[in-house]
mmCIF file of C-alpha atoms in Angstrom:
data_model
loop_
_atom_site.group_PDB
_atom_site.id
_atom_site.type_symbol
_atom_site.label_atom_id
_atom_site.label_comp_id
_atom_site.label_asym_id
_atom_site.label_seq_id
_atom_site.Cartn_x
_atom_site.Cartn_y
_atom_site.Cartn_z
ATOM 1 C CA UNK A 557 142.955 119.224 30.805
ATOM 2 C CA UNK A 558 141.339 121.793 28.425
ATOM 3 C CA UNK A 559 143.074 124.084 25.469
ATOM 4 C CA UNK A 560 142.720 126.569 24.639
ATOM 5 C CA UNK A 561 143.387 128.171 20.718
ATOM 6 C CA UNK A 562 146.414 129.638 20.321
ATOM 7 C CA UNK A 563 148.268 131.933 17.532
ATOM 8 C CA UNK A 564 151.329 129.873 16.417
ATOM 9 C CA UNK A 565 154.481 131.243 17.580
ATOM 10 C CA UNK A 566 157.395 131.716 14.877
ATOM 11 C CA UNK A 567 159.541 128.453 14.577
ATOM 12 C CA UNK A 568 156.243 126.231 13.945
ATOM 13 C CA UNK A 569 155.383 124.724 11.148
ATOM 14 C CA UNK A 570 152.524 126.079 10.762
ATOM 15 C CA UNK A 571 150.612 129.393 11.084
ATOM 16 C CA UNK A 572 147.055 129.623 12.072
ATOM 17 C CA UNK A 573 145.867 132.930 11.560
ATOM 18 C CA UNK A 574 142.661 134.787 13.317
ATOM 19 C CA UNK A 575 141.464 137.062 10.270
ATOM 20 C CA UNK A 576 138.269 139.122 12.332
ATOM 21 C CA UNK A 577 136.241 139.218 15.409
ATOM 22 C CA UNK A 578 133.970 136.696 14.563
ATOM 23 C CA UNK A 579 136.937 133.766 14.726
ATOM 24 C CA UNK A 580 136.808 133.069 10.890
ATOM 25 C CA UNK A 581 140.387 131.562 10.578
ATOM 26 C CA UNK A 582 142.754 130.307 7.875
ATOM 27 C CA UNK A 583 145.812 127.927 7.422
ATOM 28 C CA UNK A 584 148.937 129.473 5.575
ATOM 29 C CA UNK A 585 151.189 127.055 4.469
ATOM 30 C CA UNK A 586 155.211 127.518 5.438
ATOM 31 C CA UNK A 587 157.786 126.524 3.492
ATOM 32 C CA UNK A 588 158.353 122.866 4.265
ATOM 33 C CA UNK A 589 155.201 123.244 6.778
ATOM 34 C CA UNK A 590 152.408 121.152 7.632
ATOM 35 C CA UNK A 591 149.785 122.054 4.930
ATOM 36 C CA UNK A 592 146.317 120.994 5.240
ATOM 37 C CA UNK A 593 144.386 121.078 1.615
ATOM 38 C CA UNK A 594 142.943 117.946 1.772
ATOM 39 C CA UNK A 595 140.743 116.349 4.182
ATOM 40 C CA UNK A 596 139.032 113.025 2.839
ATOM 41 C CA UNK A 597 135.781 111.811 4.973
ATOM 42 C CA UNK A 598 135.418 107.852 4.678
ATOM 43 C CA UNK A 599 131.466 107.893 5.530
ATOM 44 C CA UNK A 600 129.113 110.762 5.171
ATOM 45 C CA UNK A 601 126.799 110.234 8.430
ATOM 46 C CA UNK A 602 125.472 112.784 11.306
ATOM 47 C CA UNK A 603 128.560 112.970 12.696
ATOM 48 C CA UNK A 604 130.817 113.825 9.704
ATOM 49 C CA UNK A 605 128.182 115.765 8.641
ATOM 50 C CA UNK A 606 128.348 117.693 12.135
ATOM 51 C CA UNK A 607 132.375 118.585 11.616
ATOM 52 C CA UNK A 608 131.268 119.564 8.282
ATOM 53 C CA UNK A 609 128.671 121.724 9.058
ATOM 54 C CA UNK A 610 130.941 123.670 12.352
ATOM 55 C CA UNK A 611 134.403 123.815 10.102
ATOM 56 C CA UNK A 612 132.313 125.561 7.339
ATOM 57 C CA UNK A 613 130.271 127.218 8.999
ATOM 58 C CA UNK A 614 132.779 128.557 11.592
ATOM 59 C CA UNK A 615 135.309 129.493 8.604
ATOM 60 C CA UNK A 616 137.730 127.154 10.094
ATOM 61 C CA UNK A 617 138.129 125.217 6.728
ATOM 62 C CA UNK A 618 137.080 125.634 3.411
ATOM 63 C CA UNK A 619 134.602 123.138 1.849
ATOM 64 C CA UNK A 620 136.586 122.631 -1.180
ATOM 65 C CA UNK A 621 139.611 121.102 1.280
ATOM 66 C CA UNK A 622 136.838 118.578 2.377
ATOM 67 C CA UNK A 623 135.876 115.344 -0.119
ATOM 68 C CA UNK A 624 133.456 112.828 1.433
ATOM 69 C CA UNK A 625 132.206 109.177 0.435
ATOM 70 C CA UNK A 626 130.680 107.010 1.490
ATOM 71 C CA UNK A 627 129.983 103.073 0.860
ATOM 72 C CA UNK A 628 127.058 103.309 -1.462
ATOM 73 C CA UNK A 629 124.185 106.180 -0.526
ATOM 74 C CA UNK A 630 124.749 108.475 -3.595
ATOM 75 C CA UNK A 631 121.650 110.366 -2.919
ATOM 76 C CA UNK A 632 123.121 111.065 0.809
ATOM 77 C CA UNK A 633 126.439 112.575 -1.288
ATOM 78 C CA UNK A 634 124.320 114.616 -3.382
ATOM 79 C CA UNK A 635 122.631 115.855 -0.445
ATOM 80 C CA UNK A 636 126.112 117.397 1.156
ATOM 81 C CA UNK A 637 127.401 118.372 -1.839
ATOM 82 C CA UNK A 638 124.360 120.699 -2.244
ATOM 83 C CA UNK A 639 124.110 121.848 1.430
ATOM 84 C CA UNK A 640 127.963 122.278 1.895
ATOM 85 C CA UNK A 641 129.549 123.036 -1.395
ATOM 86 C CA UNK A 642 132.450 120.328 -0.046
ATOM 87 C CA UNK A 643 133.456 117.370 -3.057
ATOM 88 C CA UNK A 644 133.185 114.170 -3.642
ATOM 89 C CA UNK A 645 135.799 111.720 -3.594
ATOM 90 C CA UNK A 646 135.855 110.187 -6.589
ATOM 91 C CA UNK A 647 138.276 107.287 -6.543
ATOM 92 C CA UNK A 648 140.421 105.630 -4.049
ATOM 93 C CA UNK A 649 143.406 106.936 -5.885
ATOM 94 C CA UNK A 650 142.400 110.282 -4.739
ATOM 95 C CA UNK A 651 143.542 109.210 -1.045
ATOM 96 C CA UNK A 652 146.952 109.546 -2.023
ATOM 97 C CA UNK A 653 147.820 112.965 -1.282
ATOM 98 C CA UNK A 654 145.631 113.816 1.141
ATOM 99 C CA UNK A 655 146.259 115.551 4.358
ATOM 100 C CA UNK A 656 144.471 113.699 6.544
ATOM 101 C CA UNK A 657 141.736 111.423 6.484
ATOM 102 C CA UNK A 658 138.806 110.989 8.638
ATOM 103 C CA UNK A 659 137.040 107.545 9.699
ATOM 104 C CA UNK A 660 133.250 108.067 10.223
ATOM 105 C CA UNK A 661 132.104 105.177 8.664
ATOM 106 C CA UNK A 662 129.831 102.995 11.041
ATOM 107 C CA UNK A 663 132.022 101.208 13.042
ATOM 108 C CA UNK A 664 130.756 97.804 12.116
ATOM 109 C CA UNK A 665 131.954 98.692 8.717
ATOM 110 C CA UNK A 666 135.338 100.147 9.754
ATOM 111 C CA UNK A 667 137.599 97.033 8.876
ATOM 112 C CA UNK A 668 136.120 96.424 5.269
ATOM 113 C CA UNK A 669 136.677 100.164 4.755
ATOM 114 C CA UNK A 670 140.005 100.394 6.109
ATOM 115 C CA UNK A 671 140.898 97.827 4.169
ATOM 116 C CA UNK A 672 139.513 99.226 0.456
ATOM 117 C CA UNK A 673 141.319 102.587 1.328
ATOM 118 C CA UNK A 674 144.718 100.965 3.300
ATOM 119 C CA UNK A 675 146.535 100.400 -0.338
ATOM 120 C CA UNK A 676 145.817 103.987 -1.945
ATOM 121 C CA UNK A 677 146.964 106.211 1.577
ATOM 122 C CA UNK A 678 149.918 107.976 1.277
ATOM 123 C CA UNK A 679 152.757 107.459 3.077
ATOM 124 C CA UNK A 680 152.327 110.740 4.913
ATOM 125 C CA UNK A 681 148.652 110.729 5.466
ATOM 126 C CA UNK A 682 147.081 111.344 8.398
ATOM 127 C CA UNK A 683 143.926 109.622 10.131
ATOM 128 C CA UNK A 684 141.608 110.862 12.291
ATOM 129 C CA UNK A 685 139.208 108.615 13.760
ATOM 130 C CA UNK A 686 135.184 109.203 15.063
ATOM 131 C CA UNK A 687 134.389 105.899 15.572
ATOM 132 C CA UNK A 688 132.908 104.236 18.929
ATOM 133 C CA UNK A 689 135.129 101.124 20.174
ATOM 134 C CA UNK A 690 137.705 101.293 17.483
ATOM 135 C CA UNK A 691 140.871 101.477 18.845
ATOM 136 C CA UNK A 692 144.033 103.042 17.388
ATOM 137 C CA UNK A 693 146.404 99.647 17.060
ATOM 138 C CA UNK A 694 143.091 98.186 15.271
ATOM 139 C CA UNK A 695 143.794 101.035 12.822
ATOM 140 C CA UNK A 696 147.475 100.287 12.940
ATOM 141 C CA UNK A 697 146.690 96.849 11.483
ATOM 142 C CA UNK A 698 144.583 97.866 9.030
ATOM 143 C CA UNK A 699 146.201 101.446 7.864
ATOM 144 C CA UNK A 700 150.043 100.819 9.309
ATOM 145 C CA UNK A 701 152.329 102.488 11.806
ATOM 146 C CA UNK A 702 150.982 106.709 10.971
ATOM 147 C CA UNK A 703 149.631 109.674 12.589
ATOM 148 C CA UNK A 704 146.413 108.550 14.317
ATOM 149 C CA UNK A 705 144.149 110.484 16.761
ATOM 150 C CA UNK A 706 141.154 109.611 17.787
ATOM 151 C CA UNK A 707 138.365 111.551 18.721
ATOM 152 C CA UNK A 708 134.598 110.891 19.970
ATOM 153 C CA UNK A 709 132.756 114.262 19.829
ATOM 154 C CA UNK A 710 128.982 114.553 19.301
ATOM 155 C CA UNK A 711 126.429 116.063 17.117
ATOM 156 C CA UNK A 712 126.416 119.577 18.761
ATOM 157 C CA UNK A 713 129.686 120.205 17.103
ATOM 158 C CA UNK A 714 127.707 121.861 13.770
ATOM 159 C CA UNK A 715 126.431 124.840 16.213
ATOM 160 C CA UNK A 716 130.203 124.775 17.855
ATOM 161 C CA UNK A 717 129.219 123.290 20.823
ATOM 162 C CA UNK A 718 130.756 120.157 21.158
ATOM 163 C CA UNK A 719 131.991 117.867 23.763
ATOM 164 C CA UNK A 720 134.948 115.989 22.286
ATOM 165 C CA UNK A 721 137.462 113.876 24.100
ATOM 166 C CA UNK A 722 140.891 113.110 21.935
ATOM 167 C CA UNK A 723 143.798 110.753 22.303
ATOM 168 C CA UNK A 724 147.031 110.219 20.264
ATOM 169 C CA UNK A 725 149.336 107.686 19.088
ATOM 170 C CA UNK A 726 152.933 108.648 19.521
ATOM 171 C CA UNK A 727 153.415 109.125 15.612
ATOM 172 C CA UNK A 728 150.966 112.387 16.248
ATOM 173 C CA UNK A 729 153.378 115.182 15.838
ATOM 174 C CA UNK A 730 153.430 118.052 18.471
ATOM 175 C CA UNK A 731 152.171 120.475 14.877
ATOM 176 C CA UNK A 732 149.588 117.562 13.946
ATOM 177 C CA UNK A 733 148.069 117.409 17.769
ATOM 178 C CA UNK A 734 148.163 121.450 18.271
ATOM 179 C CA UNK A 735 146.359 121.687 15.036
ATOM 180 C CA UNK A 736 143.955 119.212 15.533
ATOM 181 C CA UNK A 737 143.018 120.788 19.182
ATOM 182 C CA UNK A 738 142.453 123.962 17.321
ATOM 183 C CA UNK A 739 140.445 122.097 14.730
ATOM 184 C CA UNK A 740 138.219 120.846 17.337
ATOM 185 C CA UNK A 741 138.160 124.120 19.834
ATOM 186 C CA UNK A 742 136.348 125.868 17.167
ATOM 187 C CA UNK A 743 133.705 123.554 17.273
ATOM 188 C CA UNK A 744 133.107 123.435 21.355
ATOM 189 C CA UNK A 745 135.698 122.077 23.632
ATOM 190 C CA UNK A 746 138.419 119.166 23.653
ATOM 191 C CA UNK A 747 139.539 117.516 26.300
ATOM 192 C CA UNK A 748 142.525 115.227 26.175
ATOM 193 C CA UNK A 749 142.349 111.873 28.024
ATOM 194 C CA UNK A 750 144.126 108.312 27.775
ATOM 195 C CA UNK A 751 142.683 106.472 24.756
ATOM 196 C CA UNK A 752 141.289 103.870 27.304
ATOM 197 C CA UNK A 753 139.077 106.552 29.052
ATOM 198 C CA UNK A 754 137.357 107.513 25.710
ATOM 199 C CA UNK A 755 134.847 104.421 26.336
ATOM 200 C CA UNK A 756 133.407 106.556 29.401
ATOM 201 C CA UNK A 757 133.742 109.503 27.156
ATOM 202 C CA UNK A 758 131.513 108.127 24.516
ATOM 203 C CA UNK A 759 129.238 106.879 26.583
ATOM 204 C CA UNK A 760 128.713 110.602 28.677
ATOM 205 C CA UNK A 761 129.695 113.423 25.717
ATOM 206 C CA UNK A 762 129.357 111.589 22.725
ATOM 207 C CA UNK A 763 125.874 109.936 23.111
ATOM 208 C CA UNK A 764 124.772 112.671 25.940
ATOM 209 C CA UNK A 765 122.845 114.453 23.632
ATOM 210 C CA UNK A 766 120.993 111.416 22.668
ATOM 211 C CA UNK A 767 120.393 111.317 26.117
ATOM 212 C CA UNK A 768 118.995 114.914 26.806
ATOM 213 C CA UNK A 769 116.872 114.316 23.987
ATOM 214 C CA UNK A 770 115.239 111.663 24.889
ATOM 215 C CA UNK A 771 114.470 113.531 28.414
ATOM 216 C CA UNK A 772 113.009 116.445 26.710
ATOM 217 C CA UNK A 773 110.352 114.073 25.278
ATOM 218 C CA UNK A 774 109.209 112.680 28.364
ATOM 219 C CA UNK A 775 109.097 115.998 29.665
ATOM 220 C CA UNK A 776 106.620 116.966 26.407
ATOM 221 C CA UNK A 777 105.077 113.429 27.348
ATOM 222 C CA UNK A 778 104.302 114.854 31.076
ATOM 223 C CA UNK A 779 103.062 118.201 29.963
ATOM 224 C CA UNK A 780 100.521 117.124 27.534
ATOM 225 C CA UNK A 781 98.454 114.840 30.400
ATOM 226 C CA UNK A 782 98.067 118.659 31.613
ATOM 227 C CA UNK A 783 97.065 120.141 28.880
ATOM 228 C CA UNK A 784 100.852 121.568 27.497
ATOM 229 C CA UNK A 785 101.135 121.539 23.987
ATOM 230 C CA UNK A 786 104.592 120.124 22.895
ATOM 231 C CA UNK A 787 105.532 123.321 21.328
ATOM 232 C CA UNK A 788 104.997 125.248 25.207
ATOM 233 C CA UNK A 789 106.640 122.361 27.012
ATOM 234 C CA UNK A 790 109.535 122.357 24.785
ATOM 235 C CA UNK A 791 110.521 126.199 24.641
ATOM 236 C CA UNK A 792 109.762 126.278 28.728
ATOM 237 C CA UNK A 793 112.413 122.956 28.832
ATOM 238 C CA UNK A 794 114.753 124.048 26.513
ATOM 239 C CA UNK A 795 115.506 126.958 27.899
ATOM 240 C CA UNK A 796 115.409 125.133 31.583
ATOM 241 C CA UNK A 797 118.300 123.055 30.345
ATOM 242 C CA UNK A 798 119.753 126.398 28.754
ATOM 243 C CA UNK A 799 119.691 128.106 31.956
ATOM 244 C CA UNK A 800 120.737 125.383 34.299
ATOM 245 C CA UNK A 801 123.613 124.834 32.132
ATOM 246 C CA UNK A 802 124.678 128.081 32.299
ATOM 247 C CA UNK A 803 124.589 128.048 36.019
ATOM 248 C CA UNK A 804 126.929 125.060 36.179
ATOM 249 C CA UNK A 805 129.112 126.787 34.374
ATOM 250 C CA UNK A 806 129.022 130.450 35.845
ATOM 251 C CA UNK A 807 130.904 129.136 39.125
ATOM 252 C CA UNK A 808 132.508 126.184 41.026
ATOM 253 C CA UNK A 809 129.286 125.724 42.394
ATOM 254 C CA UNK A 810 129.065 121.942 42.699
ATOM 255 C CA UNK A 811 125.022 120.429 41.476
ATOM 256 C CA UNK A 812 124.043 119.059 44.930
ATOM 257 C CA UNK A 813 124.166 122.592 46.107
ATOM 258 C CA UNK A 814 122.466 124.358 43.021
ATOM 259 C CA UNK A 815 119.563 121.375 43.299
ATOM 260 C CA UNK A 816 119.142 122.074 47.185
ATOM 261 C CA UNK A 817 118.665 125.620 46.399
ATOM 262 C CA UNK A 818 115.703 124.828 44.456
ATOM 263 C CA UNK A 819 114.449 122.515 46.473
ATOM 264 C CA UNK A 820 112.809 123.909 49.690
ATOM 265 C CA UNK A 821 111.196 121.877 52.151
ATOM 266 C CA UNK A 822 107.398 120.507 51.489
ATOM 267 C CA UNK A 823 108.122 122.512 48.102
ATOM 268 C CA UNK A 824 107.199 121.242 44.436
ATOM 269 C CA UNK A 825 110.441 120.391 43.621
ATOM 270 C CA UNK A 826 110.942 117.943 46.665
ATOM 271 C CA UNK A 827 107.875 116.101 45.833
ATOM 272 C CA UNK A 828 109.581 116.122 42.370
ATOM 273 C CA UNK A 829 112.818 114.919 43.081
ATOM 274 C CA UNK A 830 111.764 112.064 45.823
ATOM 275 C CA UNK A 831 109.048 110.462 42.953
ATOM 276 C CA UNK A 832 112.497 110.695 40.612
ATOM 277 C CA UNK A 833 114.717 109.165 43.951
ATOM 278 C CA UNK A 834 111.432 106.128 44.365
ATOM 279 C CA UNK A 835 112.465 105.176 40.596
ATOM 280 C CA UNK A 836 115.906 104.789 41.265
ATOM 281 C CA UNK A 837 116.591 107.752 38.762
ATOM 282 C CA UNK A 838 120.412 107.879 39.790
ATOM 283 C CA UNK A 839 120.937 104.121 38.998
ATOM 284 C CA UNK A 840 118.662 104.490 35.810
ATOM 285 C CA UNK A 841 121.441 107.342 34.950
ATOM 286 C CA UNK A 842 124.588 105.048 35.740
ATOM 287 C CA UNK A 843 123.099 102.042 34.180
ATOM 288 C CA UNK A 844 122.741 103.851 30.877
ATOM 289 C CA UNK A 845 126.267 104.858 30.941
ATOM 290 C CA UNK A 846 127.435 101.832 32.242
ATOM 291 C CA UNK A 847 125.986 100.009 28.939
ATOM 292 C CA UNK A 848 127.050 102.507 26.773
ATOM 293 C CA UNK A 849 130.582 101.955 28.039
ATOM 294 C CA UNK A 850 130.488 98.522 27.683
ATOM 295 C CA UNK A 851 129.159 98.721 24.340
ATOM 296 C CA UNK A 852 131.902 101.048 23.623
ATOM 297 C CA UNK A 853 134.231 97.929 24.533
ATOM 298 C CA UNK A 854 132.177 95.446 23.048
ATOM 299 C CA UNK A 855 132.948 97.310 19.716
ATOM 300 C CA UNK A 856 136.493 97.692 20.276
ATOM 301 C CA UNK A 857 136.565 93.506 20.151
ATOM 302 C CA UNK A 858 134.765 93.745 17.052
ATOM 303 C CA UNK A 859 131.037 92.308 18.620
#
C-alpha cells in the first residue's frame, strides 16, 4: 500500500504544516504533542548521509534538529558538518532527550553500538532503524521494549527519489508512524510491508541502485569497443533508463508488453534481447536478488 502526505487534521498531536509550493514544510509543536527537535544519527555513512541530504534539502527538517556520530572517522564528521550545517553529537549523554534516534551504523557493528548508546536513551526515545538484516526484537534486546520502525530505503533518497519499504513494532504510535510516512514521502515513496518481507525489499529497492549502476557500466563497457566515449554512452543510457521509467509509470501497461513493442521481428532489439535470453539474463537477475535476500537473513542471525 502507498501514502500519501497528508495535512494533520485537528485532534492530532501533531501539525505538519505545507508553508509554499515548493513542499518546504515544518513541525509545530502542540501542547502536550509529539515534538520532534532532536534527531540523533548513530553512524554517518551514504545512507544517513542520503536522509540528510533529502530532509535538508527538501526543507522537511532543519539541520540543527539533526546530530550525527559516528564510531571513530572524525574527518567523515567534519565533512557533514561543513556540507550540511547539521551537529555533532558530542556525548552519549546527549541521547537522553532526543526525539528519535536513527541506526545507520554498519550492521556488523549494530550490537556494540546499541549497546554503548542502550544506557543513555531516554525513556521516551524513539528508534528508527536503516540497517540490512537487523531485526526489530534484536533491537528490543539491545535498546528495550520502545517505538521502533524500521526502514530500508536507498541512496536516491538525497534527490527525493527513494524507494523505501517500512515496518513497525506495535509500540509505534498511530502520530509516530503517520509522521514517519511523511518523513519518508518527502524523500520518494514508502511502502509499508510485514517486517519479514523487508529482506526482498532490501535486496530489490534498497541495493537496486547498486544494481542499475553497475548495468550502466557495462553498457559504457559495450559502447567503447564501438568507438562511444563513456561520456556519449552514458547521457544516451541515462536518459534510456529515464525514459523507460517513465513509461512504466505513465500507465498499467505491464513490461512484457512495453518490451514487445520495441521489439519487432528480425529487428535490432530481438537480436538484442535473445543474446541477453542465451546468457540466462532472467536467472542472472533472480540469482542476484536471491543472494541479496539471503544475505539480508544471514545478517539478521548475526553472520
Amino acid at each position: 500500500m502507498h501514502f500519501r502526505p497528508y495535512i494533520s487534521r485537528d485532534g492530532d498531536a501533531f501539525l505538519f504544516v505545507k508553508r509554499s509550493l515548493n513542499a518546504k514544510w515544518n513541525w509545530i509543536k502542540k501542547s502536550e504533542g509529539y515534538n520532534m527537535q532532536k534527531i540523533i544519527f548513530i553512524g554517518a555513512g551514504s545512507m544517513a548521509e542520503a536522509l540528510i541530504h533529502g530532509w535538508t534539502k527538501k526543507n522537511v527538517i532543519h539541520p540543527h534538529s539533526l546530530f550525527i556520530s559516528n564510531r571513530s572517522n572524525k574527518e567523515r564528521l567534519k565533512e557533514l558538518v561543513e556540507s550540511y550545517d547539521v551537529k555533532l553529537l558530542e556525548d552519549h549523554t546527549q541521547l537522553q532527550d532526543a526525539d528519535l534516534v536513527i541506526l545507520a551504523m554498519k550492521p556488523k557493528d549494530a550490537r556494540a553500538a546499541m549497546e554503548i548508546i542502550a544506557p543513555h536513551l531516554g525513556a521516551d526515545t524513539a528508534i528508527i532503524s536503516v540497517l540490512a538484516g537487523v531485526t526489530i526484537e534484536t533491537i528490543e534486546q539491545y535498546l528495550g521494549n520502545r517505538s521502533i520502525a524500521r526502514v530500508m530505503p536507498n541512496t536516491s533518497a538525497q534527490i527525493g527519489m527513494s524507494a523505501s519499504g517500512i515496518a513497525f513494532n506495535p509500540h509505534v504510535t498511530d502520530v509516530q508512524r503517520s509522521l514517519y510516512i511523511q518523513m519518508l514521502e518527502a524523500i520518494g515513496i514508502v511502502i509499508e510491508v510485514e517486517e519479514e518481507k523487508l529482506h526482498a525489499v532490501t535486496a530489490l529497492a534498497g541495493s537496486g541502485p547498486a544494481y542499475l549502476y553497475y548495468l550502466v557500466e557495462a553498457f559504457e563497457q559495450a559502447g567503447a569497443e564501438f568507438g562511444l566515449s563513456k561520456e556519449v554512452v552514458r547521457e544516451l543510457m541515462v536518459q534510456t533508463i529515464a525514459g523507460s521509467a517513465e513509461m512504466l509509470k505513465s500507465g498499467n501497461v505491464e513490461p512484457s508488453i512495453l518490451r514487445r513493442k520495441v521489439t519487432s521481428p528480425g529487428g535490432t532489439t530481438e537480436a538484442g534481447i535473445k543474446a541477453l535470453e542465451s546468457m540466462s539474463f532472467n536467472e542472472a537477475i533472480v540469482n542476484c536478488v536471491r543472494s541479496a535476500e539471503n544475505r539480508s537473513r544471514e545478517l539478521a542471525r548475526g553472520e
